């Protein structure tokens, strides 16, 4: 879906500058003055050839259940508050979820789980995340993905992760003064959050805190302590096998909400 052609909540415009390699990502991300500008530039990125080819192939071939629907087929924007107290870190968009709907954690079972949990913790205005124009608003919360394009088999390469890190770093720098809790969904998100914090000059414990469901670590952010919390990812594999249950997810999300509350 080309930018500026009417997709709901499209942050980019036809003239938004495009990154074609890792250097371009770093330069355009560093040159953005607001988180919204970082997101707009990230949503037209073409720096990773394998991811560009995959996201666009999926958008053309589609899944049979969605054959009559247009696909976004671009890097997926972050979602939520401009000054978040809770930052939720995922992995990457799903091929037929965010890559289809144009919004992170939207249009698939993973989105159903995390948005419903945020709603139960009073961090989302509604319990479902169906499409980009459904009216969902996050309350004091922002969701970011370390990799912003849908990867084959949900597995970005190390190089793709590192190339995309420029967008995450720039966005984190702009929202960090407000963040009090970071919720990492899965080991990939946990490692990405710690790496981004370290690159930003935050105080990060050594040895590096180990990921686990319910794991917790204190980081030194620019405005004071930030609590990093871990949860198993809300993937269909984890939820269908009950490795992750609703009560397990609710406990961690509620803890993040309490930590981020004024005076929490």
Coordinates of C-alpha atoms in Angstrom, one line a residue:
X1 CA 0.0 0.0 0.0
X2 CA 1.8 3.2 -1.1
X3 CA 2.0 5.9 1.5
X4 CA -0.6 8.7 1.4
X5 CA -3.2 6.7 -0.5
X6 CA -5.9 6.6 2.2
X7 CA -5.0 3.7 4.5
X8 CA -6.4 4.5 8.0
X9 CA -3.8 5.9 10.4
X10 CA -1.1 5.8 7.8
X11 CA 1.7 7.9 9.3
X12 CA 3.7 8.4 6.1
X13 CA 3.2 10.7 3.1
X14 CA 4.3 10.3 -0.6
X15 CA 7.3 12.6 0.2
X16 CA 8.5 10.8 3.4
X17 CA 12.2 10.0 3.0
X18 CA 13.1 6.3 2.4
X19 CA 16.0 4.4 3.9
X20 CA 17.6 1.9 1.6
X21 CA 20.3 0.5 3.8
X22 CA 21.4 0.4 7.4
X23 CA 23.2 3.7 7.1
X24 CA 20.1 5.3 5.7
X25 CA 18.1 4.0 8.7
X26 CA 20.5 5.4 11.2
X27 CA 20.6 8.8 9.5
X28 CA 16.9 9.2 9.0
X29 CA 16.1 7.9 12.4
X30 CA 18.6 10.2 14.1
X31 CA 17.3 13.2 12.1
X32 CA 13.7 12.8 13.2
X33 CA 12.6 15.3 15.9
X34 CA 9.5 13.4 17.1
X35 CA 8.4 9.8 17.7
X36 CA 5.7 10.3 15.1
X37 CA 8.4 11.3 12.5
X38 CA 10.5 8.3 13.4
X39 CA 7.4 6.1 12.8
X40 CA 6.5 7.8 9.5
X41 CA 10.0 7.3 8.2
X42 CA 10.2 3.7 9.4
X43 CA 7.0 2.8 7.6
X44 CA 8.5 3.4 4.2
X45 CA 11.8 1.7 4.9
X46 CA 13.3 -0.6 2.3
X47 CA 16.7 -1.3 4.0
X48 CA 16.3 -5.2 4.2
X49 CA 15.9 -6.8 0.8
X50 CA 14.7 -10.2 2.1
X51 CA 12.0 -8.6 4.3
X52 CA 10.9 -6.2 1.6
X53 CA 10.5 -9.1 -0.8
X54 CA 8.6 -11.2 1.7
X55 CA 6.2 -8.6 3.1
X56 CA 5.3 -7.6 -0.5
X57 CA 4.9 -11.2 -1.7
X58 CA 2.6 -11.9 1.2
X59 CA 0.6 -8.8 0.4
X60 CA 0.1 -9.9 -3.2
X61 CA -0.6 -13.6 -2.7
X62 CA -2.6 -13.2 0.5
X63 CA -4.2 -15.9 2.7
X64 CA -7.4 -17.4 1.3
X65 CA -9.4 -16.1 4.2
X66 CA -8.4 -12.5 3.4
X67 CA -8.3 -12.7 -0.4
X68 CA -10.9 -10.0 -0.7
X69 CA -9.0 -7.6 1.5
X70 CA -6.2 -5.1 0.7
X71 CA -2.9 -5.8 2.5
X72 CA -0.7 -3.1 4.1
X73 CA 2.5 -4.8 3.0
X74 CA 4.9 -2.2 4.5
X75 CA 6.8 -1.8 7.8
X76 CA 4.2 -1.6 10.6
X77 CA 4.0 1.5 12.8
X78 CA 4.2 1.6 16.5
X79 CA 0.9 2.0 18.4
X80 CA -0.2 4.1 21.3
X81 CA 0.6 7.1 23.5
X82 CA 3.1 9.7 22.5
X83 CA 4.3 10.0 26.2
X84 CA 3.9 6.4 27.4
X85 CA 4.5 5.2 31.0
X86 CA 4.3 1.6 29.8
X87 CA 6.3 0.5 26.8
X88 CA 5.4 -2.9 25.4
X89 CA 8.1 -4.5 23.2
X90 CA 7.2 -7.3 20.8
X91 CA 9.1 -9.1 18.1
X92 CA 7.9 -8.4 14.5
X93 CA 4.6 -8.1 12.7
X94 CA 2.8 -11.2 11.6
X95 CA 2.5 -11.9 7.9
X96 CA -1.3 -11.9 7.9
X97 CA -1.7 -9.8 11.1
X98 CA 0.1 -6.5 11.2
X99 CA 1.4 -6.9 7.6
X100 CA -2.3 -7.2 6.5
X101 CA -3.9 -4.6 8.8
X102 CA -1.2 -2.0 9.0
X103 CA -1.2 -1.9 12.8
X104 CA 1.0 -3.9 15.2
X105 CA -0.8 -6.7 17.1
X106 CA -3.9 -6.3 15.0
X107 CA -6.0 -8.9 13.1
X108 CA -4.6 -12.1 14.6
X109 CA -4.7 -14.2 17.8
X110 CA -1.6 -12.6 19.3
X111 CA -3.2 -9.2 19.1
X112 CA -6.4 -10.5 20.6
X113 CA -4.4 -11.7 23.6
X114 CA -2.3 -8.7 24.4
X115 CA -4.9 -6.1 23.7
X116 CA -7.5 -7.9 25.8
X117 CA -4.9 -8.1 28.7
X118 CA -4.2 -4.4 28.3
X119 CA -7.9 -3.6 28.4
X120 CA -8.3 -5.7 31.6
X121 CA -5.5 -3.6 33.1
X122 CA -7.2 -0.3 32.0
X123 CA -4.4 0.3 29.5
X124 CA -6.6 0.0 26.3
X125 CA -9.9 1.5 25.4
X126 CA -11.3 -1.8 24.1
X127 CA -10.6 -5.5 24.3
X128 CA -10.2 -6.3 20.6
X129 CA -7.8 -5.2 17.9
X130 CA -9.4 -5.9 14.5
X131 CA -8.3 -3.3 12.0
X132 CA -6.6 0.1 11.8
X133 CA -9.8 2.1 12.0
X134 CA -11.6 0.2 14.8
X135 CA -11.1 3.0 17.3
X136 CA -8.6 1.3 19.6
X137 CA -6.6 3.6 21.8
X138 CA -3.9 2.7 24.3
X139 CA -3.9 4.5 27.6
X140 CA -0.5 5.6 28.8
X141 CA 1.0 2.7 26.8
X142 CA 2.9 2.3 23.5
X143 CA 3.7 -0.9 21.6
X144 CA 6.9 -1.1 19.5
X145 CA 8.5 -3.8 17.5
X146 CA 12.3 -4.3 17.3
X147 CA 11.8 -5.5 13.7
X148 CA 9.1 -3.6 11.8
X149 CA 8.6 -5.8 8.8
X150 CA 7.0 -9.3 8.8
X151 CA 9.9 -11.9 8.5
X152 CA 9.6 -15.3 7.0
X153 CA 8.8 -17.9 9.6
X154 CA 8.6 -15.1 12.2
X155 CA 12.4 -15.2 12.4
X156 CA 14.3 -12.0 11.4
X157 CA 18.0 -12.5 10.9
X158 CA 20.6 -10.9 13.1
X159 CA 21.5 -8.4 10.4
X160 CA 17.8 -7.4 9.9
X161 CA 17.5 -6.9 13.7
X162 CA 20.6 -4.8 13.8
X163 CA 19.5 -2.7 10.7
X164 CA 16.1 -2.0 12.2
X165 CA 17.6 -1.1 15.6
X166 CA 18.1 2.5 14.4
X167 CA 14.3 3.1 14.4
X168 CA 13.9 1.5 17.9
X169 CA 16.8 3.6 19.3
X170 CA 15.5 6.9 18.0
X171 CA 11.9 6.2 19.2
X172 CA 13.1 5.0 22.6
X173 CA 15.2 8.2 23.0
X174 CA 12.1 10.3 22.4
X175 CA 9.7 8.5 24.7
X176 CA 12.1 7.4 27.4
X177 CA 11.6 10.4 29.7
X178 CA 8.1 9.2 30.4
X179 CA 8.6 5.4 30.5
X180 CA 8.4 3.7 33.9
X181 CA 7.8 0.1 32.9
X182 CA 8.9 -1.9 29.9
X183 CA 7.1 -5.2 29.1
X184 CA 9.1 -7.5 26.9
X185 CA 7.0 -10.2 25.1
X186 CA 9.4 -13.0 24.7
X187 CA 13.2 -13.6 24.8
X188 CA 13.8 -11.7 21.6
X189 CA 12.0 -8.6 22.9
X190 CA 13.8 -8.9 26.3
X191 CA 17.2 -9.0 24.6
X192 CA 16.3 -6.2 22.2
X193 CA 15.0 -4.0 25.1
X194 CA 18.2 -4.5 27.0
X195 CA 20.4 -3.8 24.0
X196 CA 18.5 -0.6 23.2
X197 CA 18.7 0.5 26.8
X198 CA 22.5 -0.1 26.8
X199 CA 23.0 1.7 23.5
X200 CA 21.0 4.7 24.9
X201 CA 23.4 4.9 27.9
X202 CA 20.9 3.5 30.5
X203 CA 22.2 1.7 33.5
X204 CA 21.8 -2.0 32.8
X205 CA 22.7 -4.7 35.3
X206 CA 25.7 -7.0 34.7
X207 CA 25.6 -9.9 34.2
X208 CA 22.7 -9.3 31.9
X209 CA 19.3 -10.2 33.5
X210 CA 18.0 -13.5 32.2
X211 CA 14.6 -13.7 30.5
X212 CA 11.8 -15.7 31.9
X213 CA 8.1 -15.3 32.4
X214 CA 7.6 -12.9 35.3
X215 CA 11.3 -12.0 35.3
X216 CA 12.0 -8.4 36.5
X217 CA 15.0 -6.2 36.3
X218 CA 15.6 -2.5 37.2
X219 CA 17.2 -0.3 34.6
X220 CA 18.4 3.3 35.1
X221 CA 16.6 5.4 32.6
X222 CA 17.1 9.1 31.9
X223 CA 14.3 10.1 34.3
X224 CA 14.9 7.5 37.0
X225 CA 14.4 3.8 37.5
X226 CA 12.6 1.8 34.8
X227 CA 11.4 -1.7 35.6
X228 CA 11.8 -4.3 32.8
X229 CA 9.3 -7.1 33.0
X230 CA 9.3 -10.3 31.0
X231 CA 6.4 -12.4 29.6
X232 CA 6.2 -15.3 27.3
X233 CA 5.2 -14.0 23.9
X234 CA 1.5 -14.0 23.0
X235 CA 2.1 -16.3 20.0
X236 CA -0.5 -18.8 19.1
X237 CA 1.9 -21.6 19.8
X238 CA 2.4 -20.4 23.4
X239 CA -1.3 -19.7 24.0
X240 CA -2.7 -22.8 22.4
X241 CA -0.3 -25.1 24.3
X242 CA -1.1 -23.1 27.5
X243 CA 2.5 -22.3 28.1
X244 CA 1.0 -18.8 28.5
X245 CA -2.4 -18.5 30.0
X246 CA -4.6 -15.4 30.5
X247 CA -4.0 -15.3 34.3
X248 CA -0.2 -15.5 33.7
X249 CA -0.3 -12.6 31.2
X250 CA -2.7 -10.6 33.3
X251 CA -0.4 -10.8 36.3
X252 CA 2.5 -9.3 34.4
X253 CA 0.5 -6.7 32.6
X254 CA -1.1 -5.6 35.9
X255 CA 2.3 -5.4 37.5
X256 CA 3.5 -3.1 34.7
X257 CA 0.4 -0.9 35.1
X258 CA 1.0 -0.6 38.9
X259 CA 4.6 0.3 38.4
X260 CA 3.7 2.9 35.8
X261 CA 0.9 4.5 37.8
X262 CA 1.7 7.9 39.4
X263 CA 3.3 7.1 42.7
X264 CA 3.7 3.4 41.7

